[in-house]
mmCIF file of C-alpha atoms in Angstrom:
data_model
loop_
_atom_site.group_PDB
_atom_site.id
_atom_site.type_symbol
_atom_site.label_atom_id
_atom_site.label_comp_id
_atom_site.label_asym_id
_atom_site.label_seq_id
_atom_site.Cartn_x
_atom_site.Cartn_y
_atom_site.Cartn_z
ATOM 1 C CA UNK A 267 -10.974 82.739 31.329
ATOM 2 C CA UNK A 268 -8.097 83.714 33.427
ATOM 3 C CA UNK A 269 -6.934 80.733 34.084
ATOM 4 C CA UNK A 270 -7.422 79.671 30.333
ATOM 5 C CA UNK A 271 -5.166 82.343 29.833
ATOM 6 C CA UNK A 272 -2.424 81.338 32.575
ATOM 7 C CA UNK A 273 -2.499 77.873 30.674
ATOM 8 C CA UNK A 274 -1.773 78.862 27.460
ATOM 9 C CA UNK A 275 0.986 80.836 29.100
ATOM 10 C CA UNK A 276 2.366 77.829 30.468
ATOM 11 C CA UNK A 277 2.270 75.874 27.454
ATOM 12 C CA UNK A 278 3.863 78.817 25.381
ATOM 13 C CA UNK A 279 6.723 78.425 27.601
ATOM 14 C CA UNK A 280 7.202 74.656 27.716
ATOM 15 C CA UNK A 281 7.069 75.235 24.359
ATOM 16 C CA UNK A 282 9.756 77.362 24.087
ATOM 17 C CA UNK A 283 12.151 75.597 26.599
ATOM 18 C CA UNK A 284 11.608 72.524 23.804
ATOM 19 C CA UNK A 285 14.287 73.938 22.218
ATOM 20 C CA UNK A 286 17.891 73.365 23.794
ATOM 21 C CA UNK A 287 21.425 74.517 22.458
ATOM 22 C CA UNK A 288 23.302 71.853 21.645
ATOM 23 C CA UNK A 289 26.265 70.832 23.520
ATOM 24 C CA UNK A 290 29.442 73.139 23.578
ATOM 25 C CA UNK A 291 32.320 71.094 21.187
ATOM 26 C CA UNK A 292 35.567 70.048 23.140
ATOM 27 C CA UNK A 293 37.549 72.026 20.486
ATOM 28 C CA UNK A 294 35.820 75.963 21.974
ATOM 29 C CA UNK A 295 37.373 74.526 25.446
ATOM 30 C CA UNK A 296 40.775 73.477 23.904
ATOM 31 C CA UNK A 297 40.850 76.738 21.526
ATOM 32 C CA UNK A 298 39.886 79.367 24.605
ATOM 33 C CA UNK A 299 42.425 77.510 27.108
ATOM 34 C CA UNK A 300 45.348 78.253 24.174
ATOM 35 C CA UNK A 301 44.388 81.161 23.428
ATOM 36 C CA UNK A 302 44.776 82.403 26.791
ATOM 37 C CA UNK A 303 48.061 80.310 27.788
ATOM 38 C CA UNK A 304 49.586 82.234 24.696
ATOM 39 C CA UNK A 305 48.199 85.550 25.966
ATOM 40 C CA UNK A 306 49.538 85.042 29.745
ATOM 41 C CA UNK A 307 52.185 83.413 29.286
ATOM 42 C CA UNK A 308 54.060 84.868 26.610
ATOM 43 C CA UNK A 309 57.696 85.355 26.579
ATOM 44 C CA UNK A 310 59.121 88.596 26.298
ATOM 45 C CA UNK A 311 59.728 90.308 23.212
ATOM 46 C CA UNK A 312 63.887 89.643 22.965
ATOM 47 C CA UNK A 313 63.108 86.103 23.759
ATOM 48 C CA UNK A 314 60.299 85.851 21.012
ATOM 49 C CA UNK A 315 62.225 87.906 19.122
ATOM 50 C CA UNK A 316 65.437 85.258 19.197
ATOM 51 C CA UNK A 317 63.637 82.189 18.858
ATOM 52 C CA UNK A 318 60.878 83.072 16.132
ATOM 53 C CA UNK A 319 61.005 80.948 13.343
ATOM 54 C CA UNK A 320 59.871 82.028 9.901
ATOM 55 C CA UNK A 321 58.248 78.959 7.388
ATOM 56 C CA UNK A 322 60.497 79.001 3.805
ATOM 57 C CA UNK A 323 59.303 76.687 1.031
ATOM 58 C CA UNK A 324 61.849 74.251 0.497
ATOM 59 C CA UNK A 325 62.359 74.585 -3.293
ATOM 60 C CA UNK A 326 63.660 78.202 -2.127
ATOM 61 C CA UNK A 327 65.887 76.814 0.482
ATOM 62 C CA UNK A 328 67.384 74.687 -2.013
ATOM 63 C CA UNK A 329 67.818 77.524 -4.453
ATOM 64 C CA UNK A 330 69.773 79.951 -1.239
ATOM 65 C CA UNK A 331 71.803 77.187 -0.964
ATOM 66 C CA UNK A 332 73.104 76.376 -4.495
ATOM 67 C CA UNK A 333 73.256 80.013 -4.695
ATOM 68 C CA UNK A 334 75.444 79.865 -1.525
ATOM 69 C CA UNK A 335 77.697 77.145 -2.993
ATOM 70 C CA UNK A 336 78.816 78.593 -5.948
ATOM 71 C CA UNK A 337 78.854 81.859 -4.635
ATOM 72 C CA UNK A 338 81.515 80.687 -2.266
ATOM 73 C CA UNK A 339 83.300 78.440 -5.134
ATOM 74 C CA UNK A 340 83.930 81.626 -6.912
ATOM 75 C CA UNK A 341 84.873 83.286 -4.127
ATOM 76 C CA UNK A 342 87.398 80.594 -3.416
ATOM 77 C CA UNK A 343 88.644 80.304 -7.178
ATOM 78 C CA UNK A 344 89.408 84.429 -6.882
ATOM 79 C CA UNK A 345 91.344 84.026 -3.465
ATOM 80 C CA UNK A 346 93.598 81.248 -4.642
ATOM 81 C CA UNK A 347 94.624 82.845 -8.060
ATOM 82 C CA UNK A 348 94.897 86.401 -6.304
ATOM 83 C CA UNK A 349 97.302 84.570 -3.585
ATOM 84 C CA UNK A 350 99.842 83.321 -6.392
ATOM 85 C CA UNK A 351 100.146 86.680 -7.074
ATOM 86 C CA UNK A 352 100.911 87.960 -4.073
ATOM 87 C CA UNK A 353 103.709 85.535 -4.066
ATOM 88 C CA UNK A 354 106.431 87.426 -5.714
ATOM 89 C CA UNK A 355 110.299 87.610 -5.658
ATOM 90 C CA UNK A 356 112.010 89.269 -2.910
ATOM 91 C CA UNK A 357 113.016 92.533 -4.978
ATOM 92 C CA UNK A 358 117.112 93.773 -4.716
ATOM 93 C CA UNK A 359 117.919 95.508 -2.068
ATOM 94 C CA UNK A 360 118.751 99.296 -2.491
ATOM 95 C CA UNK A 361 121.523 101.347 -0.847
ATOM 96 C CA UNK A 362 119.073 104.295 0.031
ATOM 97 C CA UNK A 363 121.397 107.393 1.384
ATOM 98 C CA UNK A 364 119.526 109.568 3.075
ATOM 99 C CA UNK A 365 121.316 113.506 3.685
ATOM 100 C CA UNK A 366 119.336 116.008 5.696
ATOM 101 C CA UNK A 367 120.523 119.704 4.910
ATOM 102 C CA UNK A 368 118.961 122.885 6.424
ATOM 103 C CA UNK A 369 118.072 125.620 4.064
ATOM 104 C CA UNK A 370 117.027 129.015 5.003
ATOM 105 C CA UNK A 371 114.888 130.521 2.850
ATOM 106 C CA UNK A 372 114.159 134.154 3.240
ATOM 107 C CA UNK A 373 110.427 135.291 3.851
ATOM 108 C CA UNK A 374 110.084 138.867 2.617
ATOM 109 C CA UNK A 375 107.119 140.557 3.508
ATOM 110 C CA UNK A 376 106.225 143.054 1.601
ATOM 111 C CA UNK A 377 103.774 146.130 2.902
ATOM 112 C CA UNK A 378 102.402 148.527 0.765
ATOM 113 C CA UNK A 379 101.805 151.856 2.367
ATOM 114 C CA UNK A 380 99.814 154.661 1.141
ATOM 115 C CA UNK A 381 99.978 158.235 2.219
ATOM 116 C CA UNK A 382 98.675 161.854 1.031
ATOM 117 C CA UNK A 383 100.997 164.072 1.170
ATOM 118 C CA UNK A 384 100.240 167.738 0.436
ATOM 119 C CA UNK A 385 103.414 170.061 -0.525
ATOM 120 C CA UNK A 386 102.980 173.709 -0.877
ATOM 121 C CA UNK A 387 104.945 174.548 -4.144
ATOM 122 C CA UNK A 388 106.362 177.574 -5.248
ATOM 123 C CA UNK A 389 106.620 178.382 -8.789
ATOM 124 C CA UNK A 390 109.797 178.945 -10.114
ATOM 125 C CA UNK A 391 111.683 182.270 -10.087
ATOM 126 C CA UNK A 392 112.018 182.661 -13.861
ATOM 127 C CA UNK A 393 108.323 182.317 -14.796
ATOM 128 C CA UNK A 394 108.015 185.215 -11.573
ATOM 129 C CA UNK A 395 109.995 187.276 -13.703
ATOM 130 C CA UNK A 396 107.782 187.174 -16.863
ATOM 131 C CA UNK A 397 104.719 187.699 -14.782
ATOM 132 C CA UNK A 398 103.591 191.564 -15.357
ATOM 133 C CA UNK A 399 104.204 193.411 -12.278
ATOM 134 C CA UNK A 400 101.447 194.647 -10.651
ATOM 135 C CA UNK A 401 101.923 198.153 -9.513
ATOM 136 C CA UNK A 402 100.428 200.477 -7.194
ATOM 137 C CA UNK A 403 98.173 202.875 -9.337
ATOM 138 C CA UNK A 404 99.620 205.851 -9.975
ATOM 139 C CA UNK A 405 97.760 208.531 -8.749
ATOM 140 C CA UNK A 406 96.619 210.510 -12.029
ATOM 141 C CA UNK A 407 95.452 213.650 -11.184
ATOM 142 C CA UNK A 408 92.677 214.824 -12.995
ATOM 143 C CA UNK A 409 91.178 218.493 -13.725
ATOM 144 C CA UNK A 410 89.436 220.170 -15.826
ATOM 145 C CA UNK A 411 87.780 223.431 -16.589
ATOM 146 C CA UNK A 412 85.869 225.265 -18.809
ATOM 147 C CA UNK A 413 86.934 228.477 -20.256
ATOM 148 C CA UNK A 414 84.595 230.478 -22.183
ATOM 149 C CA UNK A 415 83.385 228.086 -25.054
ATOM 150 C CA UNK A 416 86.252 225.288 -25.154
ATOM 151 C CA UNK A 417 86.697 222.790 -22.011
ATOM 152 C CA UNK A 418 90.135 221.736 -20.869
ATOM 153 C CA UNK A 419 91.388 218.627 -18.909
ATOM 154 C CA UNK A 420 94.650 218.922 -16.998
ATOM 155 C CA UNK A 421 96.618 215.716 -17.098
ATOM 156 C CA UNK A 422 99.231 214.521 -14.775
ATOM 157 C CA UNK A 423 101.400 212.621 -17.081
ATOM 158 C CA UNK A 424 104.418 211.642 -14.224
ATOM 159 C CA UNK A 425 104.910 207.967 -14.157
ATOM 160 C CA UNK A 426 103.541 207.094 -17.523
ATOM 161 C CA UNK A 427 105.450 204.817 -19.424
ATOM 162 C CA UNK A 428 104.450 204.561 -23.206
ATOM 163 C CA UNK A 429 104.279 201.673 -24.812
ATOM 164 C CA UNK A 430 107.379 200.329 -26.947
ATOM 165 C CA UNK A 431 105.299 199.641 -30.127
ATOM 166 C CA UNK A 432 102.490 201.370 -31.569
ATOM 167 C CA UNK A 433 100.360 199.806 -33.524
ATOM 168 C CA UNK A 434 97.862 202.320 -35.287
ATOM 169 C CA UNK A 435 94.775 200.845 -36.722
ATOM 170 C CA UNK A 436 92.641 203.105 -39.079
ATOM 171 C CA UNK A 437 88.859 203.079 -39.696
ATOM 172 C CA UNK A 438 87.755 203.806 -42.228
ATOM 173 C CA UNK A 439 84.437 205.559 -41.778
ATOM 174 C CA UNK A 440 81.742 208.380 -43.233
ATOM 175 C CA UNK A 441 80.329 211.556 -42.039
ATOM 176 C CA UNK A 442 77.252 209.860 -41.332
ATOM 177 C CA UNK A 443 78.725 207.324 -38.985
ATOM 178 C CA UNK A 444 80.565 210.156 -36.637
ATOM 179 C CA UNK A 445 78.612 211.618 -33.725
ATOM 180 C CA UNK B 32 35.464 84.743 45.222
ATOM 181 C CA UNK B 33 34.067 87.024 43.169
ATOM 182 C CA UNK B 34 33.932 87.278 39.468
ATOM 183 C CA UNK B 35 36.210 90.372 39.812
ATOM 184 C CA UNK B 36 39.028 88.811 41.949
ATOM 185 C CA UNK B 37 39.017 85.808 39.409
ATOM 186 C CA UNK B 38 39.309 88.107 36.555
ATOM 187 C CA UNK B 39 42.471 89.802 38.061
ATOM 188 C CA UNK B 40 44.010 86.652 39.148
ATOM 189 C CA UNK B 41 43.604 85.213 35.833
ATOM 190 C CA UNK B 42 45.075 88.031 33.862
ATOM 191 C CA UNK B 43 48.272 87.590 35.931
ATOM 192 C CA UNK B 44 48.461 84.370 34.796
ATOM 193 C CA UNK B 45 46.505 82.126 36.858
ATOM 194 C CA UNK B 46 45.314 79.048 34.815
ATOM 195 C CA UNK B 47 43.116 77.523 37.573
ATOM 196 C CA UNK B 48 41.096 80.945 38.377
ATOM 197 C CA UNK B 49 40.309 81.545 34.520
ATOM 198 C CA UNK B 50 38.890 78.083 34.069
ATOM 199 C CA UNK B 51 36.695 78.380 37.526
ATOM 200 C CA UNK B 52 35.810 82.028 35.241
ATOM 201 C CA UNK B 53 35.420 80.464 32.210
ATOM 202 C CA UNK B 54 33.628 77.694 32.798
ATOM 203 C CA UNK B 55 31.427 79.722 35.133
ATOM 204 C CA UNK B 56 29.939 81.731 32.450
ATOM 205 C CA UNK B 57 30.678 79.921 29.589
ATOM 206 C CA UNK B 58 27.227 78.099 28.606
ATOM 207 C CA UNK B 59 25.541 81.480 28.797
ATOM 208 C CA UNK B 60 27.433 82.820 26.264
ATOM 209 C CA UNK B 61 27.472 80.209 24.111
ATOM 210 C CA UNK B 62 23.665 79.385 23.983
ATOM 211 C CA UNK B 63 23.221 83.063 23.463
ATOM 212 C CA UNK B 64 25.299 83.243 20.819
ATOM 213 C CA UNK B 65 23.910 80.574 19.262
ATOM 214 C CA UNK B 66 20.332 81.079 19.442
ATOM 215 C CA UNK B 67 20.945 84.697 17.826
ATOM 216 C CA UNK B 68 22.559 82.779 14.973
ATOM 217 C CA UNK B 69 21.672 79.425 14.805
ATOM 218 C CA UNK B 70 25.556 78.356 14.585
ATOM 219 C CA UNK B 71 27.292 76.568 16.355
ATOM 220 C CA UNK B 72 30.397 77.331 14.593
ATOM 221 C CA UNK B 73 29.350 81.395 15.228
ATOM 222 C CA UNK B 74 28.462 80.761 18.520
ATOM 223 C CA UNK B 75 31.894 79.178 19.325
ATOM 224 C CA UNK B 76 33.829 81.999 17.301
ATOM 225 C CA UNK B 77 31.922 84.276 19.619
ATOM 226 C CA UNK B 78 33.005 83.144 22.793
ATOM 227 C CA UNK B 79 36.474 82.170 22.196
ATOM 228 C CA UNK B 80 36.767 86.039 21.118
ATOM 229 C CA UNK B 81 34.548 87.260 24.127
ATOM 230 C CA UNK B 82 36.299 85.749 26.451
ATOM 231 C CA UNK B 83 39.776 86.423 24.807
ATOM 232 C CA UNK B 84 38.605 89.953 24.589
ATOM 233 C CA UNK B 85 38.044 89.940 28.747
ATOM 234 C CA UNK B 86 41.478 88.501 29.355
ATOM 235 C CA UNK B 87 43.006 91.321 26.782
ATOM 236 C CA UNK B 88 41.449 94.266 28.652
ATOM 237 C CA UNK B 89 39.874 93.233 31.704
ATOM 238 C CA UNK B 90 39.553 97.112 32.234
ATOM 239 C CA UNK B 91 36.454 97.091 30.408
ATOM 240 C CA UNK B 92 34.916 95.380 32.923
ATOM 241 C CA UNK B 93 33.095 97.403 35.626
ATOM 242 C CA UNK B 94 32.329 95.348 38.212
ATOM 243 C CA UNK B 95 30.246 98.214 39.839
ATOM 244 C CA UNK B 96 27.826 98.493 36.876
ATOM 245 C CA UNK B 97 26.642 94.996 35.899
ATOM 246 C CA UNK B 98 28.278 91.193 37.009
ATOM 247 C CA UNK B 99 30.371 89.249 34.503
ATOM 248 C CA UNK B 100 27.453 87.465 33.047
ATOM 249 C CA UNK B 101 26.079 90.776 31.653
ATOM 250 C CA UNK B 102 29.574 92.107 30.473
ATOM 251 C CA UNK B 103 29.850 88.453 28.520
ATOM 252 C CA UNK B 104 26.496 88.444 27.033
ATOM 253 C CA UNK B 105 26.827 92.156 25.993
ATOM 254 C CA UNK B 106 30.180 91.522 24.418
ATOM 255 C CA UNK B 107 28.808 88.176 22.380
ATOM 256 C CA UNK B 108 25.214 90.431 21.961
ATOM 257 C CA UNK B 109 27.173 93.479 19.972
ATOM 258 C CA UNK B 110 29.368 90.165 17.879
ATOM 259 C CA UNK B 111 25.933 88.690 16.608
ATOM 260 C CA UNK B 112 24.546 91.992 15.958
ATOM 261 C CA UNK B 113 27.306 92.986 13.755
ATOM 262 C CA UNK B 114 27.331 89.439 12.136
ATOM 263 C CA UNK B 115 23.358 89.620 11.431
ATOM 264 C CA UNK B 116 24.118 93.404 10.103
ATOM 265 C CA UNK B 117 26.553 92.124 7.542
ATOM 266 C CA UNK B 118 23.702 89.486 6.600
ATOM 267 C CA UNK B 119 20.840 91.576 6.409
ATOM 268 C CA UNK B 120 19.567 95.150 5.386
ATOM 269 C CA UNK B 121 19.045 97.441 7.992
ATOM 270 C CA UNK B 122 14.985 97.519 7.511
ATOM 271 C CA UNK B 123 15.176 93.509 8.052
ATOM 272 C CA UNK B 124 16.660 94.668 11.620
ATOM 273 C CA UNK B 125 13.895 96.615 12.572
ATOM 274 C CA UNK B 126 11.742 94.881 14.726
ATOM 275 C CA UNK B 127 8.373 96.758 14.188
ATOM 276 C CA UNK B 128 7.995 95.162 10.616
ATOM 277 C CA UNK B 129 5.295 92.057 10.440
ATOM 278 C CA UNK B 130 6.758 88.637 8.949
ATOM 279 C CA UNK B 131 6.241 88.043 5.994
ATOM 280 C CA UNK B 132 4.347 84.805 5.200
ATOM 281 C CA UNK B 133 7.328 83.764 2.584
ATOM 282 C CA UNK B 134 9.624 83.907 5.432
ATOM 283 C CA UNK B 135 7.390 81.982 7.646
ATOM 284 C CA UNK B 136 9.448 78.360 8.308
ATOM 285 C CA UNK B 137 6.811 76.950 9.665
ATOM 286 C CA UNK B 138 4.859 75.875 6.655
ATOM 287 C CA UNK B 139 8.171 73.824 5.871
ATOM 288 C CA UNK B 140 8.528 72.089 8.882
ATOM 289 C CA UNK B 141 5.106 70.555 9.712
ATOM 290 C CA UNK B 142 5.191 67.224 11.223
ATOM 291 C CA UNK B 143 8.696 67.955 12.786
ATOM 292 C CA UNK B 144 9.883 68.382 16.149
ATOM 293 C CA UNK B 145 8.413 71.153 18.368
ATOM 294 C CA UNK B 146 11.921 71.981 19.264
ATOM 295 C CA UNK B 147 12.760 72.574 15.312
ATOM 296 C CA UNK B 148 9.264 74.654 15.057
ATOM 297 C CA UNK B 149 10.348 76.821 17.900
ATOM 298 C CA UNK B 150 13.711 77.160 16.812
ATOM 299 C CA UNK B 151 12.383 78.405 13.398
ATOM 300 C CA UNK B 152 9.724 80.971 14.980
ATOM 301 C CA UNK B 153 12.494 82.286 16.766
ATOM 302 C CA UNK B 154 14.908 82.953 13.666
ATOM 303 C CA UNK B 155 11.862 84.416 12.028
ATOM 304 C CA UNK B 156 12.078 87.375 14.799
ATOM 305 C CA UNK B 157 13.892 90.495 14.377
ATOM 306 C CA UNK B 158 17.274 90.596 16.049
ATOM 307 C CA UNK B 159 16.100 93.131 18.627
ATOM 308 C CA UNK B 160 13.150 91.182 19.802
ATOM 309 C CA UNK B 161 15.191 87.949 18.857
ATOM 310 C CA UNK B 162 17.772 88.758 21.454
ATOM 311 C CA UNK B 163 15.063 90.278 24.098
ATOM 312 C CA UNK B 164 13.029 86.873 24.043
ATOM 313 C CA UNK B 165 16.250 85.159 24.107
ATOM 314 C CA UNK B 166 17.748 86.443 27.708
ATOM 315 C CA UNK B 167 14.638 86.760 29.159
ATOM 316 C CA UNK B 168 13.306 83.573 28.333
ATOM 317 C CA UNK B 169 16.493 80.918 28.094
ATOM 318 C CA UNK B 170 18.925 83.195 30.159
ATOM 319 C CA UNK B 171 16.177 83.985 32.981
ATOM 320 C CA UNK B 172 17.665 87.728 32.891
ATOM 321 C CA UNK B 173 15.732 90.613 34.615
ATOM 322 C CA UNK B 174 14.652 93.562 31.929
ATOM 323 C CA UNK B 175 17.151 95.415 33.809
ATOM 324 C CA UNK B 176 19.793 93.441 32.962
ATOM 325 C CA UNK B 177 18.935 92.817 29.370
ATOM 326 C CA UNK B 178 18.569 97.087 28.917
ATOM 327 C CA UNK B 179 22.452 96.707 29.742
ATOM 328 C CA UNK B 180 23.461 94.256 27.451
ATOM 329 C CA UNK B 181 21.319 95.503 24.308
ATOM 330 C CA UNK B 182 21.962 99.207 25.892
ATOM 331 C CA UNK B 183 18.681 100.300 25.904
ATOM 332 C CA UNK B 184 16.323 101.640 28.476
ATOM 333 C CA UNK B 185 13.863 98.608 30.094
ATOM 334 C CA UNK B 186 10.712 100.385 28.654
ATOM 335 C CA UNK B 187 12.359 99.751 24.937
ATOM 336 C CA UNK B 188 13.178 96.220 26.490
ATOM 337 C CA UNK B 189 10.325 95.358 27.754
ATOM 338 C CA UNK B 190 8.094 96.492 23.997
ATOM 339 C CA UNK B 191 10.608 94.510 22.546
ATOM 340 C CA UNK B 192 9.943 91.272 24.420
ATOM 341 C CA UNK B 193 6.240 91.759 24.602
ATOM 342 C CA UNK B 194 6.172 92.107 20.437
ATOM 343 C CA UNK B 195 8.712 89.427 20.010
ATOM 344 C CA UNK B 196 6.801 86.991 22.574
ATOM 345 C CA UNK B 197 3.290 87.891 20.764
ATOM 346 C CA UNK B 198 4.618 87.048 17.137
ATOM 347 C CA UNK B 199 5.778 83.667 18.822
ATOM 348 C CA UNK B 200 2.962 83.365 20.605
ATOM 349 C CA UNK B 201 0.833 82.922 16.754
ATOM 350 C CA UNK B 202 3.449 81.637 15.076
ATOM 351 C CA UNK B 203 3.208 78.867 17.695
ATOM 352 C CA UNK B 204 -0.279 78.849 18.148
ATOM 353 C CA UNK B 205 -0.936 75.758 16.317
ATOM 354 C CA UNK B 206 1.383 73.632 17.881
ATOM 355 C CA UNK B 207 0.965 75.101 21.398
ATOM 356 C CA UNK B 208 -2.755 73.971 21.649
ATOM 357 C CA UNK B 209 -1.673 70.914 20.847
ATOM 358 C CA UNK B 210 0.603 70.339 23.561
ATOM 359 C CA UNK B 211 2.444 67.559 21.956
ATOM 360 C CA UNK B 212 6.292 66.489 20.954
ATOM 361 C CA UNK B 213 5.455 66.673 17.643
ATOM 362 C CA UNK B 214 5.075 69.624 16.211
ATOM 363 C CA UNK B 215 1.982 68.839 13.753
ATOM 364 C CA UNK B 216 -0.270 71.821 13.763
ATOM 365 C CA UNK B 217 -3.977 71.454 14.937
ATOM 366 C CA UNK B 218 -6.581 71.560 12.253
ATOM 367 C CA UNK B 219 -8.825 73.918 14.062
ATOM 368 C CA UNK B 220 -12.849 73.673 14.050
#
C-alpha cells in the first residue's frame, strides 16, 4: 500500500516536470542589457540636457521655416525704407551764443510768531470822573425817645446833601388801603 | 563572489558583474513568471522590470534576510499577482474555492500532450496555491523560502501547497495512472 502510494507520488511528479518553460527570447537579454547600460551609464544632466533632441513633424518644420522667411523679408523691407530716412541733409549751421549771467535772487523767509500778551489797562480819567464817588458813610446818629404818648427820633442831619431834583409821585389811594 | 558584491559592483557600472548576476538568476525568474501567467511576453516584461528594479535600488535588497534568488522571485511573485488581480475578482483569488467543472481544461485537451494537460491543471489553480506548487515543485525552494517570497508564514505555505498539489493530484489522476506521453485519460474499470 505504501509503496503504491510512493509510486503514484513519483509519477505525479514526472508528471509535473512534463511541463517545461519555453526558452527565454534573445530580445529579454538584449532589452535588460540596454536597459541597464542606459541606467549606469548615463550622462549627466547638463550633458543630456545639451544634447537632447526633441522629434518635430516635418510639415511643422516646414511651416517655422516659411514663417521664418518672411518674417525676416519684412523685417528686411522695414530696415531698408527706415534707413533712407535716416539719410537726411546736413541741416545749416547755427551761430549759438551762449551768455552766462549771475542773478541773485533774494530768499525771504518769513516766520510767523505768536505771543499772549496780557496788559493791565486803566480806564480812562474822564469816565473816573462820572463814576459816583463812593464815600465813607456818614455816621447818622440816631435817637429816639418816647415822651408821654408821642415817640420822637432825633436825626443828625450834618453831611446830607439833598438831591437837586425832586420828583414827587402821588398815590392815589382809600381809607381802606392805609394801615 | 557573492550575489551582494556583484550587485554593488554592477550598480557602479560594471557590465561584466551584472551579466555573471543576471544571467545567474535569470531562468528562475523567468519560468516563474511564466508559469504564474502562461506568457511569455508577461514573463519577459516581468523580468526586464525585476531586474531593472534591483539595479534602480539595490537597497532593497537585504542580503541578511533571504539570497538574491528569493528577492527576484518575490519581486516577479508581487508583478504576477497584481497582473492576475487586474484579471480576476478577488473571490477567483482565493484559493479555498473548488474548480469549477466549466473551468476544468482538461475535458478540452484530451488526447494532447501531458505537458499541455499539466500546464492546464496548473492554470486551473488559484494564484496562491498556483505560485506555492510552482517554487516548490519547478524552483526546488524550501517552504521557508517560499513564506518569504509570497510573505506568509510556512504553515499558510505549506496548506497552500498541500491543497494546490491535491487538486492536481485529481485533476491529473487520469493521465497519471497512465504513465504515458500522451495525455489520453484512462477509461477506468
Amino acid at each position: 500500500m505504501q509503496n503504491a502510494n510512493h509510486q503514484n507520488e513519483s509519477k505525479f511528479i514526472e508528471a509535473l516536470k512534463e511541463w517545461d518553460a519555453p526558452e527565454i527570447p534573445a530580445s529579454l537579454d538584449q532589452r535588460v542589457f540596454a536597459s541597464y547600460s542606459a541606467h549606469v551609464h548615463r550622462a549627466p544632466f547638463w550633458k543630456r540636457f545639451f544634447t537632447a533632441s526633441i522629434p518635430v513633424p516635418a510639415p511643422l518644420v516646414a511651416a517655422a521655416a516659411l514663417l521664418l522667411l518672411v518674417a525676416g523679408g519684412v523685417a528686411w523691407a522695414a530696415l531698408k525704407s527706415s534707413s533712407v530716412q535716416v539719410v537726411a541733409q546736413p541741416a545749416p549751421p547755427i551761430n549759438t551764443i551762449t551768455k552766462t549771467e549771475i542773478v541773485e535772487v533774494p530768499v525771504v523767509q518769513e516766520r510767523i510768531v505768536t505771543r499772549i500778551i496780557y496788559v493791565e489797562k486803566k480806564a480812562p480819567q474822564s469816565l473816573m470822573a462820572q463814576l459816583p464817588s463812593v464815600s465813607q458813610p456818614s455816621e447818622i446818629k440816631l435817637a429816639s425817645h418816647v415822651a408821654g404818648d408821642n415817640a420822637y427820633t432825633n436825626v443828625d442831619l450834618s453831611g446830607y446833601q439833598p438831591v437837586e431834583e425832586m420828583k414827587v409821585r402821588i398815590i392815589k389811594g382809600s381809607a381802606a388801603n392805609e394801615q | 563572489m557573492t550575489d551582494g558584491n556583484l550587485l554593488q559592483t554592477a550598480v557602479h557600472g560594471d557590465d561584466a558583474a551584472f551579466r555573471v548576476l543576471y544571467e545567474r538568476h535569470r531562468d528562475a525568474v523567468f519560468r516563474f513568471a511564466y508559469r504564474m501567467l502562461q506568457s511569455v511576453e508577461l514573463a519577459e516584461e516581468i523580468t526586464h522590470d525585476c531586474f531593472l528594479s534591483l539595479i534602480k535600488k539595490p537597497a532593497r535588497f537585504d542580503a541578511s534576510r533571504a539570497s538574491l534568488k528569493t528577492y527576484l522571485c518575490a519581486a516577479a511573485r508581487n508583478q504576477a499577482i497584481k497582473h492576475l488581480q487586474r484579471e480576476m475578482s478577488h473571490e477567483e483569488l482565493n484559493p479555498d474555492l473548488p474548480i469549477s467543472d466549466h473551468w476544468n481544461p482538461l475535458k478540452q485537451v484530451i488526447g494532447a500532450e501531458l505537458s499541455t494537460v499539466v500546464r492546464n491543471a496548473i492554470a486551473v489553480l488559484p494564484p496562491l496555491q498556483r505560485e506555492a506548487v510552482i517554487l516548490f515543485e519547478y524552483e526546488d525552494l524550501s517552504l521557508a523560502e517560499i513564506a518569504l517570497i509570497v510573505n506568509a508564514d510556512v504553515g499558510t505555505v505549506k496548506a497552500r501547497l498541500h491543497r494546490g498539489r491535491e487538486k492536481l493530484r485529481q485533476l491529473l489522476a487520469p493521465y497519471v495512472k497512465q504513465g504515458a506521453q500522451t495525455a489520453s485519460p484512462s477509461t477506468g474499470p
